[in-house]
Tab-separated table of C-alpha atoms and ligand atoms in Angstrom:
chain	number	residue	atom	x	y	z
A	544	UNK	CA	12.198	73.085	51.832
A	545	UNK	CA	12.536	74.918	55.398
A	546	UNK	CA	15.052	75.579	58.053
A	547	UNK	CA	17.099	72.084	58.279
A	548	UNK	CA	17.703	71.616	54.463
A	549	UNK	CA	18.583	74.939	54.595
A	550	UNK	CA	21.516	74.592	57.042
A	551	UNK	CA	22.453	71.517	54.767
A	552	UNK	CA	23.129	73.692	52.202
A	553	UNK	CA	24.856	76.404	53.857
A	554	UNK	CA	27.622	73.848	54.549
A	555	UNK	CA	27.971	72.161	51.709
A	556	UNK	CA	28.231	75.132	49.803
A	557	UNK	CA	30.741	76.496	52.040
A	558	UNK	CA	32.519	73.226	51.386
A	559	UNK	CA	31.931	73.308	47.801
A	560	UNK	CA	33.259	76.338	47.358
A	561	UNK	CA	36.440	75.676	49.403
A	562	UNK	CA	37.281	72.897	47.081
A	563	UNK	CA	36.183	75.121	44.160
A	564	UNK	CA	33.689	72.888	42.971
A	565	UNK	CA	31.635	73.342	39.875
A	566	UNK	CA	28.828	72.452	41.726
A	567	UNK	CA	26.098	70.275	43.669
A	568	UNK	CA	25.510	66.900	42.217
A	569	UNK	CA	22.593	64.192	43.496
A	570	UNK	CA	24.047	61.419	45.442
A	571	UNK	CA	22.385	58.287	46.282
A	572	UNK	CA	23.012	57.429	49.725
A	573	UNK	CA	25.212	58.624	52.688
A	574	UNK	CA	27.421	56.757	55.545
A	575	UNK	CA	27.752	59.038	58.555
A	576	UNK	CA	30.177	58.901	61.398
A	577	UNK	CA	30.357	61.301	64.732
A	578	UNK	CA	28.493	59.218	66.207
A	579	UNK	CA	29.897	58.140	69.878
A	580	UNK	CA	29.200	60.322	72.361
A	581	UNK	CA	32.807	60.081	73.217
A	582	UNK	CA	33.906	62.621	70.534
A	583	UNK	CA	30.006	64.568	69.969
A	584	UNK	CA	30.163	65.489	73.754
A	585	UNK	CA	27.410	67.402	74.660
A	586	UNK	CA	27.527	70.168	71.885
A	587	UNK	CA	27.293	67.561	69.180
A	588	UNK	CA	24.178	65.655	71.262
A	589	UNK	CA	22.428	68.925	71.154
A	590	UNK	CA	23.398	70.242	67.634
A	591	UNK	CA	21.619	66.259	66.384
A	592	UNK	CA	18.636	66.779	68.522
A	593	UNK	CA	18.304	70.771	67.247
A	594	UNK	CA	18.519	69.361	63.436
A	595	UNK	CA	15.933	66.826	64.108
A	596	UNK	CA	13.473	69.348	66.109
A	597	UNK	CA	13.827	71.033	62.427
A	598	UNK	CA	12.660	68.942	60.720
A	599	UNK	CA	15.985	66.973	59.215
A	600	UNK	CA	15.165	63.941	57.178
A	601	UNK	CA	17.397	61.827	55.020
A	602	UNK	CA	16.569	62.108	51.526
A	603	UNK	CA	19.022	59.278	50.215
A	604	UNK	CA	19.259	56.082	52.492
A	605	UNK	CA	21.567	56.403	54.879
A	606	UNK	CA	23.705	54.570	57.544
A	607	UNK	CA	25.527	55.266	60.391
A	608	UNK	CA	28.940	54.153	61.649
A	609	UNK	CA	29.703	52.761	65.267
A	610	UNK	CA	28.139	54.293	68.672
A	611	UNK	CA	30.144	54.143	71.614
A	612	UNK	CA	28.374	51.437	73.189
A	613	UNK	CA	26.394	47.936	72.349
A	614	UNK	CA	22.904	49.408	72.624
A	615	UNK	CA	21.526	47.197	74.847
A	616	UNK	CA	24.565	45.246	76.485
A	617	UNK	CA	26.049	48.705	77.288
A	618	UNK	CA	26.294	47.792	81.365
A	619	UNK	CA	28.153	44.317	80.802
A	620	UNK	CA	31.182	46.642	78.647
A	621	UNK	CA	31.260	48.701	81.971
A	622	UNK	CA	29.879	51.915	80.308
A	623	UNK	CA	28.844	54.262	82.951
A	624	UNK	CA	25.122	55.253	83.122
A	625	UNK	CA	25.523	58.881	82.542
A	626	UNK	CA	27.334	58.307	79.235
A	627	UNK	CA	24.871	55.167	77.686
A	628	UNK	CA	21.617	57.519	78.441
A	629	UNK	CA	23.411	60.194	75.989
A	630	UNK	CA	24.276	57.903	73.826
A	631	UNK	CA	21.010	56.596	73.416
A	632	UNK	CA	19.796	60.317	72.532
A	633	UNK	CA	22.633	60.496	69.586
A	634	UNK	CA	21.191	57.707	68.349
A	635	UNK	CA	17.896	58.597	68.903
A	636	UNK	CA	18.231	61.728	66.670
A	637	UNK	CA	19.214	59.769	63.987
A	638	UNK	CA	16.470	57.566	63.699
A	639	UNK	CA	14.079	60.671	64.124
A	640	UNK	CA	15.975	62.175	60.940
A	641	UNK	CA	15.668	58.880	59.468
A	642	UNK	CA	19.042	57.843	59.564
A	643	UNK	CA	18.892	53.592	59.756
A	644	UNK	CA	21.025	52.541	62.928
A	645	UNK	CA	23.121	50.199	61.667
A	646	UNK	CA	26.130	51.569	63.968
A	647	UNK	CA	28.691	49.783	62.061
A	648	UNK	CA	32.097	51.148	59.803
A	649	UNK	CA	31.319	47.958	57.145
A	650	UNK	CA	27.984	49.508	56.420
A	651	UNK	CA	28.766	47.176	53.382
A	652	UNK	CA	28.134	44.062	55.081
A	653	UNK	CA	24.887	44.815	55.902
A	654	UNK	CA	23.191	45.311	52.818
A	655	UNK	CA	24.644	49.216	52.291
A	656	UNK	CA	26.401	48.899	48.992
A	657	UNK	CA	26.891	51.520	46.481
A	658	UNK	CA	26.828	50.580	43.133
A	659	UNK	CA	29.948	50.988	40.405
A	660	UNK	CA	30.127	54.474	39.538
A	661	UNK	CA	27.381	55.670	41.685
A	662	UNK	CA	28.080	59.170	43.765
A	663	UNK	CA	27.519	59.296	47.581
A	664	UNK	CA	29.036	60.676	50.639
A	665	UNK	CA	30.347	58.443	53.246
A	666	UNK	CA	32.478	58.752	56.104
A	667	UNK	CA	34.142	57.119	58.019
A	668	UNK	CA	38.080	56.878	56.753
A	669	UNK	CA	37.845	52.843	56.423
A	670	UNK	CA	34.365	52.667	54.771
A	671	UNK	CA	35.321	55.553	52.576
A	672	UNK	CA	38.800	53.542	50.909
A	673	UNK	CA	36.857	50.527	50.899
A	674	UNK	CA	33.586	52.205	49.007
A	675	UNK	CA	36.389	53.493	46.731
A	676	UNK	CA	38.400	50.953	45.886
A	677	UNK	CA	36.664	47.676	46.331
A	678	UNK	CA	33.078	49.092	45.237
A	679	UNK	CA	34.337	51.575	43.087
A	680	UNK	CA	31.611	54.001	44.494
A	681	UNK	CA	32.557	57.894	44.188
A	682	UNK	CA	32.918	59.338	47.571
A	683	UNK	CA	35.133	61.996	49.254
A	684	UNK	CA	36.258	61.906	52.610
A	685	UNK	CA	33.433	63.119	54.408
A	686	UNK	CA	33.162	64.319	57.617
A	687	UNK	CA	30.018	63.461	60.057
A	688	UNK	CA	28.330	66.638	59.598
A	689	UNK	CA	28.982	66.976	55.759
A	690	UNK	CA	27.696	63.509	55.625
A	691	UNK	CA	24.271	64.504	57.432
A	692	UNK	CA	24.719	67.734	55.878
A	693	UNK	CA	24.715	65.382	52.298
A	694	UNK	CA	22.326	62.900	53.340
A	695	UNK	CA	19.523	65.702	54.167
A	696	UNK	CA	20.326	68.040	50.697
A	697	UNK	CA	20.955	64.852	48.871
A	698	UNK	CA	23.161	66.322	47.484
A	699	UNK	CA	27.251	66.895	47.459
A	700	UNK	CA	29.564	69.267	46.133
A	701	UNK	CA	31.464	67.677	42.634
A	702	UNK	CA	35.450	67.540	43.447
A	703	UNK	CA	37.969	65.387	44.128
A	704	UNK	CA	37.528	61.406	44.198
A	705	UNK	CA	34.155	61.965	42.380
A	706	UNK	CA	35.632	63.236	39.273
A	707	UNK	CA	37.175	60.796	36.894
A	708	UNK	CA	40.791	62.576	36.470
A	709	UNK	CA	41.473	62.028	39.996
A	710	UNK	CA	41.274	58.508	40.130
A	711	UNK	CA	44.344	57.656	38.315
A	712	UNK	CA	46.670	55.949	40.193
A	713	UNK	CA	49.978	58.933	41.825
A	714	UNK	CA	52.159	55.565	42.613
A	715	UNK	CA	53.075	52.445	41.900
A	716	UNK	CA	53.233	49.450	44.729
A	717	UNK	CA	55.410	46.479	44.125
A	718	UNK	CA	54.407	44.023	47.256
A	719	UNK	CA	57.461	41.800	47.059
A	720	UNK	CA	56.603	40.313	50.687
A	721	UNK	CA	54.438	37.269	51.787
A	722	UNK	CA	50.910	38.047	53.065
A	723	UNK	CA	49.959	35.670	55.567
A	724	UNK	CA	47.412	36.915	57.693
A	725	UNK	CA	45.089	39.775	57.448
A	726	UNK	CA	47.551	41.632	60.021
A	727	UNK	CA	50.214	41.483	57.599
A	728	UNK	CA	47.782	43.338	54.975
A	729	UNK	CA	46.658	45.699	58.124
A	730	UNK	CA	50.896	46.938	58.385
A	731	UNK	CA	50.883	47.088	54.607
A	732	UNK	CA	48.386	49.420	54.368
A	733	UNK	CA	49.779	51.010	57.019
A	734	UNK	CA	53.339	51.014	55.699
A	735	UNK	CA	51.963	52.508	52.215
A	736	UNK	CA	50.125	55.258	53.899
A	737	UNK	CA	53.064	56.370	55.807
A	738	UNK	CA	55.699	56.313	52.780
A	739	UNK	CA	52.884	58.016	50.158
A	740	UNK	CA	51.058	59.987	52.149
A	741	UNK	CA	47.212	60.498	51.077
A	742	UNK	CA	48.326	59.521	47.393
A	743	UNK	CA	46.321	56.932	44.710
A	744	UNK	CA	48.343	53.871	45.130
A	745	UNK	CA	48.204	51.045	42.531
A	746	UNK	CA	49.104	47.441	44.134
A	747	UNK	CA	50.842	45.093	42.598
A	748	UNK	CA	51.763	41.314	43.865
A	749	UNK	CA	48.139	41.184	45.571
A	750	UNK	CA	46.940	38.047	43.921
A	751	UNK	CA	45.066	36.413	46.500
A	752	UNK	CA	43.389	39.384	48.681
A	753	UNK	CA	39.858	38.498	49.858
A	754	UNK	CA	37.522	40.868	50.832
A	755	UNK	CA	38.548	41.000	54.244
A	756	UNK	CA	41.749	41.193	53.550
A	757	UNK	CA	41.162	44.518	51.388
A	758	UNK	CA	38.713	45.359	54.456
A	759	UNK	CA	41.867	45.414	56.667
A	760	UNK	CA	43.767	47.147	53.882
A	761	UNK	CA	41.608	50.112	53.167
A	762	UNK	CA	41.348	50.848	57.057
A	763	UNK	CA	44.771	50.743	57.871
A	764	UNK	CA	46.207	53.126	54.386
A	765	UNK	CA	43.262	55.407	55.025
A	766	UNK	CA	44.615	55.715	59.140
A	767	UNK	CA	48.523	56.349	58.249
A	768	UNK	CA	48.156	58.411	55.100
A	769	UNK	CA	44.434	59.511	54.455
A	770	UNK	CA	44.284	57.723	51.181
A	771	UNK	CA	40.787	57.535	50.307
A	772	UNK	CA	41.365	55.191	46.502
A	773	UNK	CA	43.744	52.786	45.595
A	774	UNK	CA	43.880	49.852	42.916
A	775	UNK	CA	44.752	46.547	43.347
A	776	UNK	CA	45.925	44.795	39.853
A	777	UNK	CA	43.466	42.025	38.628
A	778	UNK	CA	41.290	42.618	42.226
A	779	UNK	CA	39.528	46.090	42.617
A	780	UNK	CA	37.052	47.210	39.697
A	781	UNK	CA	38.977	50.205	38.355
A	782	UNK	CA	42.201	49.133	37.958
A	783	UNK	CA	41.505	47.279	34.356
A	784	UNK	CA	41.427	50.451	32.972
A	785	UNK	CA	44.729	51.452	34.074
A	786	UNK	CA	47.522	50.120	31.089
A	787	UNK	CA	51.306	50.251	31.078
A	788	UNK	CA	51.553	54.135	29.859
A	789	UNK	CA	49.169	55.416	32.622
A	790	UNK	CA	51.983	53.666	35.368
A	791	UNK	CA	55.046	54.961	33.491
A	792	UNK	CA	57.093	57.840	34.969
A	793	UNK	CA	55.437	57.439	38.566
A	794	UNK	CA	56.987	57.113	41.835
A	795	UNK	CA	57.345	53.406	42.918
A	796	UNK	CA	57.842	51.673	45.893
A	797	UNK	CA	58.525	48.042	46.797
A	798	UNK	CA	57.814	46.541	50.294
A	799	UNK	CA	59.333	43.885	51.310
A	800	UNK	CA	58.760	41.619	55.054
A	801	UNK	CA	61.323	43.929	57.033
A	802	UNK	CA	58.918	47.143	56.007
A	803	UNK	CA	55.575	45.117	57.376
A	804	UNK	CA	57.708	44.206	60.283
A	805	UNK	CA	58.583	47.513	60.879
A	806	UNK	CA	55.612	48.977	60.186
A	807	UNK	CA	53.845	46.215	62.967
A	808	UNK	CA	56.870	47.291	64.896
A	809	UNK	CA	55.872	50.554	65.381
A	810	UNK	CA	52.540	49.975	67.387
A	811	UNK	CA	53.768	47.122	69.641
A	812	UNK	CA	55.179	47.489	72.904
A	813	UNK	CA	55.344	44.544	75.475
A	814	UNK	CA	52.041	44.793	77.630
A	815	UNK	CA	51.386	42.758	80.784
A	816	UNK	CA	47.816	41.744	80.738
A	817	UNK	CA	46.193	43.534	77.160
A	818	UNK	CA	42.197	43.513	76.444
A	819	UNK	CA	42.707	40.883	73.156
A	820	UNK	CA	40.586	42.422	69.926
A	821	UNK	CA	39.358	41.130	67.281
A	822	UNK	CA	36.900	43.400	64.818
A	823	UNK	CA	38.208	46.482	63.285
A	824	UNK	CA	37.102	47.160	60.908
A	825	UNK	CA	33.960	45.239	62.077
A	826	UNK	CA	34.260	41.666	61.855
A	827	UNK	CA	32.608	39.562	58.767
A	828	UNK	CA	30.776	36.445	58.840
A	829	UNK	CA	33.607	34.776	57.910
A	830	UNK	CA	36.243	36.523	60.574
A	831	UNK	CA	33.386	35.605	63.804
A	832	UNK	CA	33.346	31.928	61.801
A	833	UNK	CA	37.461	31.646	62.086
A	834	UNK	CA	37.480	32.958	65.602
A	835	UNK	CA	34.790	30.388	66.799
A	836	UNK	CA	36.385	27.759	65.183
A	837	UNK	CA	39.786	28.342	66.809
A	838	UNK	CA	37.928	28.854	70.008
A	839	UNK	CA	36.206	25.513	70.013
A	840	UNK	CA	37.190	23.609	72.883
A	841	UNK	CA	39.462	26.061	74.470
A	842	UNK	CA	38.806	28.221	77.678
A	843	UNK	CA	39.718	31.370	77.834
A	844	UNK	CA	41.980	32.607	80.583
A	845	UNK	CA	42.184	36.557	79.113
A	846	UNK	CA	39.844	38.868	77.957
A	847	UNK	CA	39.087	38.320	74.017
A	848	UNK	CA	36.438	40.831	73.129
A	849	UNK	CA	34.849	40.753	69.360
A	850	UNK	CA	33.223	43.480	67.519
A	851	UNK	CA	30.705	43.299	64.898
A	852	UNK	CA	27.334	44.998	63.467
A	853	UNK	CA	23.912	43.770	64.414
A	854	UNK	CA	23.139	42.146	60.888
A	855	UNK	CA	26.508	39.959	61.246
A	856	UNK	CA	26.002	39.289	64.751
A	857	UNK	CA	22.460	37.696	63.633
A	858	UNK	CA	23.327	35.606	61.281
A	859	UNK	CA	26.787	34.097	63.256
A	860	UNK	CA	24.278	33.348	66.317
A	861	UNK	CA	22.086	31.603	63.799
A	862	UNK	CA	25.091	29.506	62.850
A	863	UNK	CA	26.207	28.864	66.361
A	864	UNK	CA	29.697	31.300	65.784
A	865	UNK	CA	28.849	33.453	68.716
A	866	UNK	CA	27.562	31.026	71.333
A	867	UNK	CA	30.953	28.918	70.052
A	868	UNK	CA	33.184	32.333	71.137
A	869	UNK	CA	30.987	33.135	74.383
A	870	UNK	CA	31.404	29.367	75.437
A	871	UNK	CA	35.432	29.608	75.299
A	872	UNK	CA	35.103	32.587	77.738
A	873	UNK	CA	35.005	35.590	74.754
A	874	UNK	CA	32.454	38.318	74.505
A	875	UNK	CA	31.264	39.278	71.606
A	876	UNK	CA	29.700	43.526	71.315
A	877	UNK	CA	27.739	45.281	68.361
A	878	UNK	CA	27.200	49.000	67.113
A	879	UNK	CA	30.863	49.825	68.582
A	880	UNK	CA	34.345	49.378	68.597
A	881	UNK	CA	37.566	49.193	70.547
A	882	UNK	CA	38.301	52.781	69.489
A	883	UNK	CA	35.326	54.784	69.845
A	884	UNK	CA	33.770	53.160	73.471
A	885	UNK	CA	34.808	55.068	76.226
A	886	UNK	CA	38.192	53.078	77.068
A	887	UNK	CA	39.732	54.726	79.743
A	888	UNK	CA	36.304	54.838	81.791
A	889	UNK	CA	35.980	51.370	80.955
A	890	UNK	CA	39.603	50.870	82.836
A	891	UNK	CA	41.464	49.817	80.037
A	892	UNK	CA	44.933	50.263	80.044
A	893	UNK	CA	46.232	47.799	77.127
A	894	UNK	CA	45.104	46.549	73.944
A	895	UNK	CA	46.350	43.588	71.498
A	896	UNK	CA	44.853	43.908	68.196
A	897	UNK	CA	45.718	42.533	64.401
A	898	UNK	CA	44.663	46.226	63.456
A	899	UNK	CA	47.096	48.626	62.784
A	900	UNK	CA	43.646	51.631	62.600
A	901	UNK	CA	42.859	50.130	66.329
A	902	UNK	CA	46.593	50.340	67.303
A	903	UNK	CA	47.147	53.162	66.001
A	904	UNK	CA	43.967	55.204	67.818
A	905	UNK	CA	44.266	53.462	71.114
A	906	UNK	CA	48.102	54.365	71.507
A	907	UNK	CA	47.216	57.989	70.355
A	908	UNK	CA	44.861	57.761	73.637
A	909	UNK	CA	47.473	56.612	75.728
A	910	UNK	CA	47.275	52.935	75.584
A	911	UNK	CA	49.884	50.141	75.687
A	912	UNK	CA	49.432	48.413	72.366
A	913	UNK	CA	50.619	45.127	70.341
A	914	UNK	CA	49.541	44.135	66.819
A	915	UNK	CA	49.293	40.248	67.391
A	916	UNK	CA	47.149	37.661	64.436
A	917	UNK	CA	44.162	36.226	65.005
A	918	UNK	CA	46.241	32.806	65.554
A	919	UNK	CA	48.682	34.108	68.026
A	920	UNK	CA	45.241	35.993	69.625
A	921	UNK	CA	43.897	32.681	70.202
A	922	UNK	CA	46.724	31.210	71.787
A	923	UNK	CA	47.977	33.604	74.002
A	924	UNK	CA	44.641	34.285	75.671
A	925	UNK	CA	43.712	31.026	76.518
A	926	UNK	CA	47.660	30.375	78.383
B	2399	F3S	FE1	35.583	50.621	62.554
B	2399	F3S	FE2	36.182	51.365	64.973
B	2399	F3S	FE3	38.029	50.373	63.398
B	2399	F3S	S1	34.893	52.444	63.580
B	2399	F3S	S2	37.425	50.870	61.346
B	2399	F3S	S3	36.237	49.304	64.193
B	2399	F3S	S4	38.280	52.108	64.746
């Protein structure tokens, strides 16, 4: 099937046999991240555009996570030249492999979702615990280039999350505390991933989770802890099949507010004039339809900057969310994020977020950081 298929399978039977799997099974479609040209530098731009001379083509349909840069309003985020035109190559590879760029971590949103039970290989941490849990899809944690490496074999090595035994729940999580915003499920996740490490948690006390909420969930367990799966009783597809007896004799935790508080705690400092951010992981429809509507009629005296992919972008400028957001003084970017542009050439220095993942990142690159709700967001950067 030639040279680039080849290389495919060279690493994912070097991965396959690292994990000592059994070995290759089909998969149906791939997510891939390494896709900013902030962390493929040069040697990752020319490894993409070597693959494609081969010949590389996705076999399975296949999506790709954020860029470092909106595509086309690249000059208004203050990217420098130099760094969009190699962007625009990364991406360029991709589409010549036939990779779709959707440059988004909620590939999900936009029409990319697995089915129950089906195998694929995403990455992206976030996408990966959310494909998991709330699609119950069977995916590892991939990495960009045994994503690619998946998407061209279509194929992936059989261990770990895609076998059925390792799906049942290592913990159990009693959520005593009040959720209130989706920040407060952002430090849970956090807080969970930090006490159980890259375990299988089951939730309990989650009645009311939304999708976004879980979105905010699986993002910030999967950036504290690795977890890649977790159940959430009476919400996520798998957990039904989880009784009494399976739960007995496992570690449990209970969180309470002082742990979420402590866990927000832990990524807030106090910051003198932050960029405000709203979309990680990439804002829904419903998220860009909150913001607007607590924007209407205010004026901005801060910088608020939303993120979202090109599909939800669309349809919230159909609905008038994102001239609503512009109007108060916001800006609103697609295809990246607050973590993987190029901040500190962009000249930021602080960041206020409700995501712990953002936080997290952003103070790991030297950042002043504050986890903050959508509410108090709002308010603060119009005072
Ligand atoms: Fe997505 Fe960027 Fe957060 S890739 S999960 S918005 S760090």
């Amino acid at each position: 099937m030639g040279p680039a298929v080849a290389r495919a399978m060279e690493l994912l039977v070097a991965l396959g046999e690292v994990f000592e799997a059994e070995r290759l099974i089909p998969i149906e479609g791939a997510h891939i991240s390494g896709v900013s040209y902030k962390n493929l530098g040069d040697a990752g731009l020319e490894l993409l555009e070597d693959l494609a001379e081969l010949g590389a083509r996705a076999r399975v349909r296949a999506t790709l996570n954020p860029a470092g840069m909106d595509l086309d309003l690249w000059r208004e985020m203050g990217i420098p030249q130099d760094f969009a035109e190699r962007q625009l190559r990364v991406v360029r590879a991709f589409d010549r492999m036939g990779v779709e760029a959707t440059c988004t971590c909620t590939p999900y949103l936009v029409g990319h979702v697995p089915r129950r039970g089906s195998q694929v290989a995403w990455a992206e941490s976030s996408a990966v615990a959310f494909s998991n849990s709330v699609l119950g899809a069977r995916t590892n944690r991939e990495s960009g280039p045994s994503a690619l490496a998946s998407s061209i074999a279509g194929r992936a090595p059989l261990y770990g999350y895609r076998l059925e035994e390792n799906r049942r729940p290592m913990a159990v999580v009693e959520v005593e505390a009040e959720l209130r915003s989706r920040l407060d499920y952002s430090a849970l996740g956090y807080h969970i991933g930090r006490t159980l490490g890259s375990s299988v948690p089951y939730i309990r006390g989650l009645p009311r989770a939304g999708f976004d909420e879980l979105k905010s969930l699986a993002a910030a367990c999967a950036t504290s802890g690795g977890i890649a799966l977790f159940h959430v009783e009476g919400i996520t597809p798998e957990a039904d099949g989880f009784g009494e007896g399976d739960l007995r004799g496992l570690e449990r935790i209970s969180v309470e507010e002082g742990d979420l508080e402590e866990a927000a705690s832990r990524l807030s400092g106090d910051l003198e004039d932050p960029v405000f951010c709203l979309g990680c992981p990439h804002c829904s429809l419903e998220e860009i339809r909150e913001a607007a509507m607590l924007l209407r009629g205010r004026r901005l005296r801060r910088r608020l900057w939303v993120f979202t992919s090109r599909g939800v972008y669309g349809e919230a400028e159909r609905r008038g969310y994102i001239d609503a957001i512009l109007e108060a003084g916001g800006r609103v970017f697609r295809d990246t994020c607050m973590v993987v542009a190029p901040l500190r050439e962009m000249g930021w220095r602080e960041m206020a977020t409700d995501s712990c993942k953002a936080a997290h990142y952003a103070s790991s690159m030297g950042l002043g950081t504050r986890l903050i709700s959508l509410r108090e967001m709002v308010e603060e950067a119009s005072h």
